[in-house]
Amino acid sequence: FLRYQTGAYVEGLSTDACPACGRTVPRIVGEPFPNAWQPVATTAAGEERVDLRGAAVVLAGLADVSVWRIEVAQTGPRARTHRVVVELAGRVGEAELEGLARRLRNAVGSDQLEVELVPDPVLLERRIEELGSVFADLT
């Protein structure tokens, strides 16, 4: 899980009894990894921190996009450079995708970074299934 306010990545949630107080409410577990919102990506210009919060602001402001997923991935199996892959579920036209890629590059703070936009019609269904299992685990 990624803690939005702190930008720390943690293992997940647990409903096991707390070792200190014995309560069984959902709680965050695991060692936090700081700066998860700003992973390091390698571009032709060198290593850069990618601000995923900026991308989240751009994507959250899109009225026609119901769900999105963002990933920093290698450009190929043996490549040393990275790209930002954004999967979108919603109604986004081809003309809008070009402008969106430019806005995302500006938002993450790197004009050298390759941004790949992937319209994904099944992303919403996958996300609902994932959330359903998370909520089922919490009950």
Coordinates of C-alpha atoms in Angstrom, one line a residue, residues 18-137:
C18 CA -2.3 -5.9 17.7
P19 CA 0.7 -7.2 19.7
A20 CA 0.6 -4.2 21.9
C21 CA -3.1 -3.7 22.7
G22 CA -4.9 -6.8 21.4
R23 CA -7.3 -4.8 19.2
T24 CA -8.3 -6.3 15.8
V25 CA -9.1 -3.2 13.8
P26 CA -7.3 -2.9 10.4
R27 CA -3.8 -1.4 10.8
I28 CA -0.9 -0.7 8.6
V29 CA 1.9 -3.2 9.0
G30 CA 5.5 -3.6 7.7
E31 CA 8.5 -1.3 7.5
P32 CA 7.7 1.9 5.5
F33 CA 9.7 2.7 2.4
P34 CA 10.0 6.5 2.2
N35 CA 9.6 8.6 -1.0
A36 CA 7.5 6.0 -2.7
W37 CA 5.7 8.8 -4.5
Q38 CA 9.0 9.8 -6.1
P39 CA 10.7 6.7 -7.5
V40 CA 14.0 7.1 -9.4
A41 CA 13.7 6.7 -13.1
T42 CA 16.6 6.5 -15.5
T43 CA 16.3 8.5 -18.7
A44 CA 18.8 9.4 -21.5
A45 CA 19.7 12.4 -19.3
G46 CA 20.5 10.3 -16.2
E47 CA 18.6 9.5 -13.0
E48 CA 15.6 11.6 -12.1
R49 CA 13.0 11.5 -9.4
V50 CA 9.5 11.1 -10.8
D51 CA 6.8 12.9 -8.8
L52 CA 3.8 10.6 -9.1
R53 CA 1.7 13.0 -7.0
G54 CA 1.8 15.5 -9.8
A55 CA 0.6 12.8 -12.2
A56 CA -2.2 11.8 -9.7
V57 CA -3.4 15.4 -9.7
V58 CA -3.6 15.5 -13.5
L59 CA -5.4 12.2 -13.7
A60 CA -7.8 12.9 -10.9
G61 CA -8.9 16.0 -12.7
L62 CA -10.1 14.1 -15.8
A63 CA -13.9 14.0 -15.7
D64 CA -14.1 11.2 -18.4
V65 CA -11.7 8.9 -16.7
S66 CA -13.2 6.7 -14.0
V67 CA -10.2 4.7 -13.0
W68 CA -6.4 4.9 -13.7
R69 CA -3.3 3.1 -12.8
I70 CA 0.3 4.4 -13.1
E71 CA 3.5 2.4 -13.2
V72 CA 7.2 3.3 -13.7
A73 CA 8.6 0.5 -15.8
Q74 CA 11.7 -0.4 -17.8
T75 CA 11.5 0.4 -21.5
G76 CA 12.5 -3.1 -22.4
P77 CA 13.5 -6.5 -20.8
R78 CA 17.2 -5.5 -20.7
A79 CA 16.9 -1.8 -20.9
R80 CA 18.4 0.6 -18.3
T81 CA 15.9 3.3 -19.0
H82 CA 12.4 3.8 -17.7
R83 CA 9.0 5.0 -18.9
V84 CA 5.8 5.9 -17.2
V85 CA 2.9 3.7 -18.2
V86 CA -0.6 5.0 -17.5
E87 CA -3.6 2.8 -17.9
L88 CA -7.0 4.6 -18.2
A89 CA -10.6 3.4 -18.0
G90 CA -13.0 5.9 -19.4
R91 CA -13.8 7.9 -22.5
V92 CA -10.6 9.6 -23.7
G93 CA -10.1 10.4 -27.4
E94 CA -6.9 10.1 -29.4
A95 CA -6.5 13.9 -29.6
E96 CA -6.9 14.2 -25.8
L97 CA -4.2 11.5 -25.3
E98 CA -1.5 13.5 -26.9
G99 CA -2.2 16.6 -24.7
L100 CA -2.5 14.4 -21.7
A101 CA 0.9 12.8 -22.2
R102 CA 2.5 16.3 -22.4
R103 CA 0.7 17.4 -19.2
L104 CA 1.8 14.2 -17.4
R105 CA 5.5 14.8 -18.4
N106 CA 5.2 18.3 -17.0
A107 CA 3.5 17.1 -13.9
V108 CA 6.1 14.4 -13.0
G109 CA 8.9 16.8 -13.6
S110 CA 10.7 15.2 -16.6
D111 CA 10.3 16.1 -20.2
Q112 CA 12.8 13.3 -21.0
L113 CA 10.5 10.6 -19.7
E114 CA 8.5 8.5 -22.2
V115 CA 4.9 8.4 -21.2
E116 CA 2.8 5.6 -22.6
L117 CA -1.0 6.0 -22.3
V118 CA -2.9 2.7 -22.5
P119 CA -6.7 2.9 -22.8
D120 CA -7.8 -0.2 -20.9
P121 CA -11.5 -1.1 -21.1
V122 CA -11.2 -3.9 -18.5
L123 CA -9.2 -1.9 -15.9
L124 CA -12.4 -0.8 -14.1
E125 CA -13.6 -4.3 -13.7
R126 CA -10.1 -5.5 -12.5
R127 CA -10.0 -2.6 -10.0
I128 CA -13.5 -3.3 -8.6
E129 CA -12.5 -7.0 -8.1
E130 CA -9.3 -6.0 -6.3
L131 CA -11.1 -3.5 -4.0
G132 CA -13.8 -6.1 -3.4
S133 CA -11.2 -8.6 -2.1
V134 CA -9.6 -5.9 0.1
F135 CA -12.9 -5.0 1.6
A136 CA -13.8 -8.7 2.1
D137 CA -10.5 -9.2 3.9

